[in-house]
PDB file of C-alpha atoms in Angstrom:
ATOM      1  CA  MET Y   1       0.000   0.000   0.000  1.00 52.00           C
ATOM      2  CA  LYS Y   2       2.851   2.349   0.856  1.00 52.00           C
ATOM      3  CA  LYS Y   3       4.490   1.593  -2.494  1.00 51.00           C
ATOM      4  CA  MET Y   4       1.212   2.319  -4.313  1.00 45.00           C
ATOM      5  CA  ALA Y   5       0.905   5.673  -2.532  1.00 43.00           C
ATOM      6  CA  SER Y   6       4.461   6.580  -3.574  1.00 45.00           C
ATOM      7  CA  VAL Y   7       3.766   5.689  -7.205  1.00 40.00           C
ATOM      8  CA  PHE Y   8       0.552   7.726  -7.107  1.00 42.00           C
ATOM      9  CA  ALA Y   9       2.360  10.717  -5.577  1.00 41.00           C
ATOM     10  CA  MET Y  10       5.058  10.558  -8.250  1.00 43.00           C
ATOM     11  CA  LEU Y  11       2.418  10.377 -10.976  1.00 40.00           C
ATOM     12  CA  VAL Y  12       0.628  13.435  -9.589  1.00 41.00           C
ATOM     13  CA  LEU Y  13       3.936  15.320  -9.385  1.00 41.00           C
ATOM     14  CA  ALA Y  14       4.874  14.399 -12.961  1.00 41.00           C
ATOM     15  CA  LEU Y  15       1.480  15.469 -14.292  1.00 40.00           C
ATOM     16  CA  SER Y  16       1.625  18.772 -12.433  1.00 39.00           C
ATOM     17  CA  LEU Y  17       5.082  19.468 -13.866  1.00 37.00           C
ATOM     18  CA  LEU Y  18       3.836  18.704 -17.373  1.00 39.00           C
ATOM     19  CA  ALA Y  19       0.838  20.956 -16.870  1.00 41.00           C
ATOM     20  CA  GLY Y  20       3.206  23.749 -15.903  1.00 41.00           C
ATOM     21  CA  CYS Y  21       4.980  23.398 -19.254  1.00 46.00           C
ATOM     22  CA  GLY Y  22       1.852  24.330 -21.210  1.00 58.00           C
ATOM     23  CA  THR Y  23       1.293  27.654 -22.877  1.00 72.00           C
ATOM     24  CA  SER Y  24      -0.253  30.306 -20.665  1.00 92.00           C
ATOM     25  CA  TYR Y  25      -2.330  32.988 -22.374  1.00 95.00           C
ATOM     26  CA  GLN Y  26      -3.696  36.156 -20.792  1.00 97.00           C
ATOM     27  CA  ASP Y  27      -7.385  36.991 -21.159  1.00 97.00           C
ATOM     28  CA  GLY Y  28      -7.980  39.629 -23.807  1.00 97.00           C
ATOM     29  CA  LEU Y  29      -8.674  40.509 -27.418  1.00 98.00           C
ATOM     30  CA  TYR Y  30      -5.745  40.271 -29.837  1.00 98.00           C
ATOM     31  CA  HIS Y  31      -5.243  41.243 -33.484  1.00 98.00           C
ATOM     32  CA  ALA Y  32      -2.534  40.531 -36.056  1.00 98.00           C
ATOM     33  CA  GLU Y  33      -2.477  41.495 -39.712  1.00 98.00           C
ATOM     34  CA  PHE Y  34      -0.107  41.641 -42.621  1.00 98.00           C
ATOM     35  CA  LYS Y  35       1.596  44.956 -43.279  1.00 97.00           C
ATOM     36  CA  ASP Y  36       0.705  45.035 -46.974  1.00 97.00           C
ATOM     37  CA  TYR Y  37      -2.023  43.878 -49.303  1.00 97.00           C
ATOM     38  CA  ASP Y  38      -1.170  40.845 -51.443  1.00 95.00           C
ATOM     39  CA  SER Y  39      -0.965  40.848 -55.239  1.00 94.00           C
ATOM     40  CA  HIS Y  40      -4.730  40.211 -55.417  1.00 93.00           C
ATOM     41  CA  GLY Y  41      -5.557  43.189 -53.185  1.00 96.00           C
ATOM     42  CA  TRP Y  42      -6.232  41.305 -49.913  1.00 97.00           C
ATOM     43  CA  LYS Y  43      -4.699  41.642 -46.462  1.00 98.00           C
ATOM     44  CA  GLU Y  44      -5.256  38.655 -44.175  1.00 98.00           C
ATOM     45  CA  TYR Y  45      -5.677  39.066 -40.428  1.00 99.00           C
ATOM     46  CA  VAL Y  46      -6.589  37.162 -37.275  1.00 98.00           C
ATOM     47  CA  ASP Y  47      -8.683  38.310 -34.328  1.00 98.00           C
ATOM     48  CA  VAL Y  48      -8.389  36.233 -31.186  1.00 98.00           C
ATOM     49  CA  GLN Y  49     -10.257  36.277 -27.896  1.00 98.00           C
ATOM     50  CA  VAL Y  50      -8.639  34.493 -24.964  1.00 97.00           C
ATOM     51  CA  ALA Y  51     -10.553  33.560 -21.818  1.00 96.00           C
ATOM     52  CA  ASP Y  52      -9.414  31.269 -19.008  1.00 95.00           C
ATOM     53  CA  ASN Y  53      -6.103  30.557 -20.769  1.00 93.00           C
ATOM     54  CA  LYS Y  54      -7.833  29.314 -23.941  1.00 93.00           C
ATOM     55  CA  VAL Y  55      -8.579  30.772 -27.341  1.00 95.00           C
ATOM     56  CA  THR Y  56     -12.367  30.961 -27.273  1.00 93.00           C
ATOM     57  CA  VAL Y  57     -13.092  33.034 -30.387  1.00 95.00           C
ATOM     58  CA  LEU Y  58     -10.977  33.098 -33.508  1.00 96.00           C
ATOM     59  CA  THR Y  59     -11.558  34.985 -36.747  1.00 98.00           C
ATOM     60  CA  PHE Y  60      -9.315  34.578 -39.781  1.00 98.00           C
ATOM     61  CA  ASP Y  61     -10.187  36.503 -42.922  1.00 99.00           C
ATOM     62  CA  GLY Y  62      -8.876  38.978 -45.447  1.00 98.00           C
ATOM     63  CA  VAL Y  63      -9.948  42.510 -46.302  1.00 99.00           C
ATOM     64  CA  ASN Y  64      -9.417  44.697 -49.330  1.00 98.00           C
ATOM     65  CA  ALA Y  65      -8.661  48.432 -49.339  1.00 98.00           C
ATOM     66  CA  ASP Y  66     -12.416  49.160 -49.200  1.00 98.00           C
ATOM     67  CA  GLY Y  67     -12.801  47.019 -46.069  1.00 98.00           C
ATOM     68  CA  ALA Y  68     -14.767  44.263 -47.816  1.00 98.00           C
ATOM     69  CA  LYS Y  69     -14.167  40.765 -46.434  1.00 99.00           C
ATOM     70  CA  LYS Y  70     -12.663  38.103 -48.650  1.00 98.00           C
ATOM     71  CA  SER Y  71     -14.945  35.466 -47.097  1.00 98.00           C
ATOM     72  CA  GLU Y  72     -17.984  37.420 -48.309  1.00 98.00           C
ATOM     73  CA  ASP Y  73     -16.763  38.045 -51.872  1.00 98.00           C
ATOM     74  CA  GLU Y  74     -19.092  35.984 -54.079  1.00 98.00           C
ATOM     75  CA  ASP Y  75     -17.116  36.737 -57.251  1.00 97.00           C
ATOM     76  CA  TYR Y  76     -13.974  35.379 -55.594  1.00 96.00           C
ATOM     77  CA  ARG Y  77     -15.885  32.265 -54.534  1.00 98.00           C
ATOM     78  CA  ALA Y  78     -17.320  31.768 -58.026  1.00 98.00           C
ATOM     79  CA  SER Y  79     -13.872  31.894 -59.614  1.00 96.00           C
ATOM     80  CA  MET Y  80     -12.058  29.837 -56.969  1.00 96.00           C
ATOM     81  CA  GLU Y  81     -14.450  27.029 -56.039  1.00 98.00           C
ATOM     82  CA  PRO Y  82     -14.630  25.301 -59.454  1.00 98.00           C
ATOM     83  CA  VAL Y  83     -10.833  25.334 -59.772  1.00 96.00           C
ATOM     84  CA  LYS Y  84      -9.652  24.690 -56.199  1.00 96.00           C
ATOM     85  CA  GLY Y  85     -12.665  22.936 -54.685  1.00 96.00           C
ATOM     86  CA  THR Y  86     -12.763  25.452 -51.869  1.00 97.00           C
ATOM     87  CA  TYR Y  87     -13.347  29.158 -51.288  1.00 98.00           C
ATOM     88  CA  PRO Y  88     -12.460  31.696 -48.587  1.00 98.00           C
ATOM     89  CA  ALA Y  89     -15.485  31.299 -46.292  1.00 98.00           C
ATOM     90  CA  LYS Y  90     -14.975  27.522 -46.299  1.00 98.00           C
ATOM     91  CA  PHE Y  91     -11.202  27.357 -45.920  1.00 98.00           C
ATOM     92  CA  TYR Y  92     -11.043  30.118 -43.303  1.00 98.00           C
ATOM     93  CA  ALA Y  93     -13.563  28.122 -41.250  1.00 98.00           C
ATOM     94  CA  ASP Y  94     -11.625  24.867 -41.816  1.00 98.00           C
ATOM     95  CA  ILE Y  95      -8.364  26.441 -40.661  1.00 98.00           C
ATOM     96  CA  THR Y  96      -9.803  28.128 -37.568  1.00 98.00           C
ATOM     97  CA  ASN Y  97     -11.788  25.034 -36.560  1.00 97.00           C
ATOM     98  CA  GLN Y  98      -8.617  22.937 -36.670  1.00 98.00           C
ATOM     99  CA  TYR Y  99      -6.935  25.364 -34.292  1.00 97.00           C
ATOM    100  CA  LEU Y 100      -9.929  25.696 -31.967  1.00 96.00           C
ATOM    101  CA  GLU Y 101     -10.323  21.913 -31.710  1.00 96.00           C
ATOM    102  CA  SER Y 102      -6.692  21.237 -30.816  1.00 94.00           C
ATOM    103  CA  GLY Y 103      -5.557  24.529 -29.309  1.00 92.00           C
ATOM    104  CA  ASN Y 104      -2.189  23.906 -30.931  1.00 93.00           C
ATOM    105  CA  LEU Y 105      -0.837  25.595 -34.038  1.00 94.00           C
ATOM    106  CA  LYS Y 106       1.268  22.521 -34.824  1.00 96.00           C
ATOM    107  CA  ASP Y 107      -1.938  20.526 -35.334  1.00 96.00           C
ATOM    108  CA  VAL Y 108      -3.214  22.820 -38.100  1.00 98.00           C
ATOM    109  CA  THR Y 109      -2.722  20.996 -41.393  1.00 97.00           C
ATOM    110  CA  THR Y 110      -2.689  22.591 -44.813  1.00 97.00           C
ATOM    111  CA  VAL Y 111      -6.134  22.928 -46.334  1.00 97.00           C
ATOM    112  CA  ALA Y 112      -6.150  21.695 -49.939  1.00 96.00           C
ATOM    113  CA  GLY Y 113      -6.522  24.612 -52.308  1.00 95.00           C
ATOM    114  CA  ALA Y 114      -5.587  27.117 -49.600  1.00 97.00           C
ATOM    115  CA  THR Y 115      -1.912  26.452 -48.933  1.00 96.00           C
ATOM    116  CA  VAL Y 116      -0.883  30.115 -48.884  1.00 96.00           C
ATOM    117  CA  SER Y 117      -3.732  31.081 -46.554  1.00 97.00           C
ATOM    118  CA  THR Y 118      -2.941  28.173 -44.228  1.00 98.00           C
ATOM    119  CA  ASP Y 119       0.692  29.303 -44.097  1.00 97.00           C
ATOM    120  CA  ASN Y 120      -0.424  32.899 -43.539  1.00 98.00           C
ATOM    121  CA  PHE Y 121      -2.616  31.814 -40.627  1.00 98.00           C
ATOM    122  CA  LYS Y 122       0.346  30.082 -39.019  1.00 97.00           C
ATOM    123  CA  LEU Y 123       2.549  33.167 -39.507  1.00 97.00           C
ATOM    124  CA  LEU Y 124      -0.052  35.503 -38.033  1.00 98.00           C
ATOM    125  CA  MET Y 125      -0.805  33.270 -35.047  1.00 97.00           C
ATOM    126  CA  SER Y 126       2.890  32.688 -34.363  1.00 96.00           C
ATOM    127  CA  ALA Y 127       3.510  36.432 -34.406  1.00 96.00           C
ATOM    128  CA  LEU Y 128       0.543  37.031 -32.102  1.00 97.00           C
ATOM    129  CA  GLU Y 129       1.498  34.387 -29.556  1.00 95.00           C
ATOM    130  CA  ALA Y 130       3.933  36.633 -27.633  1.00 94.00           C
ATOM    131  CA  ASN Y 131       1.169  39.191 -27.108  1.00 97.00           C
ATOM    132  CA  MET Y 132      -1.252  36.502 -25.983  1.00 97.00           C
ATOM    133  CA  LYS Y 133       1.290  35.353 -23.400  1.00 97.00           C
ATOM    134  CA  SER Y 134       2.164  38.855 -22.151  1.00 96.00           C
ATOM    135  CA  GLY Y 135      -1.333  40.305 -22.348  1.00 97.00           C
ATOM    136  CA  SER Y 136      -0.312  43.104 -24.734  1.00 97.00           C
ATOM    137  CA  THR Y 137      -3.298  43.973 -26.894  1.00 97.00           C
ATOM    138  CA  ASP Y 138      -1.275  46.069 -29.349  1.00 97.00           C
ATOM    139  CA  THR Y 139      -1.908  45.164 -32.979  1.00 98.00           C
ATOM    140  CA  VAL Y 140       0.819  42.937 -34.385  1.00 98.00           C
ATOM    141  CA  ILE Y 141       1.906  43.855 -37.906  1.00 98.00           C
ATOM    142  CA  VAL Y 142       3.542  41.038 -39.869  1.00 98.00           C
ATOM    143  CA  ASP Y 143       5.818  41.921 -42.766  1.00 93.00           C
ATOM    144  CA  SER Y 144       4.359  40.466 -45.946  1.00 78.00           C
ATOM    145  CA  SER Y 145       7.822  39.596 -47.227  1.00 68.00           C
ATOM    146  CA  SER Y 146       7.862  36.719 -44.725  1.00 56.00           C
ATOM    147  CA  SER Y 147       4.979  35.157 -46.643  1.00 57.00           C
ATOM    148  CA  GLU Y 148       3.735  34.641 -50.166  1.00 51.00           C
ATOM    149  CA  ASN Y 149       0.871  36.905 -49.169  1.00 46.00           C
TER     150      ASN Y 149
END
């Protein structure tokens, strides 16, 4: 019985140490965007809400110079969907759902037909992570030259 208690105590200690190694995010609203518009006239961004150390709301989209959202552009959808089998509203949702389900950027896999946007999401979220840890709600601007954006 004494040996079992020791094993249990060691297991609890090991699990608590592992829990301490996890990422700790501060509650708040965070925003990251690319510095420049891409060659098609879009600038992708992420908006993140953190509560209780977890990302609870996540928006990934693109806007043009007029402020119109890429996910709502029906002409873009009509030209992209027949060729790529996806479109912005669908692939933005696929990418964000992957992240929300796992809570880990490493678990986000490339969405077929949206490789550049998947990579852009990872760049934006990686850049935003320091703010989410520190609690700084300053907008993070990501240089477009670090992406194919």
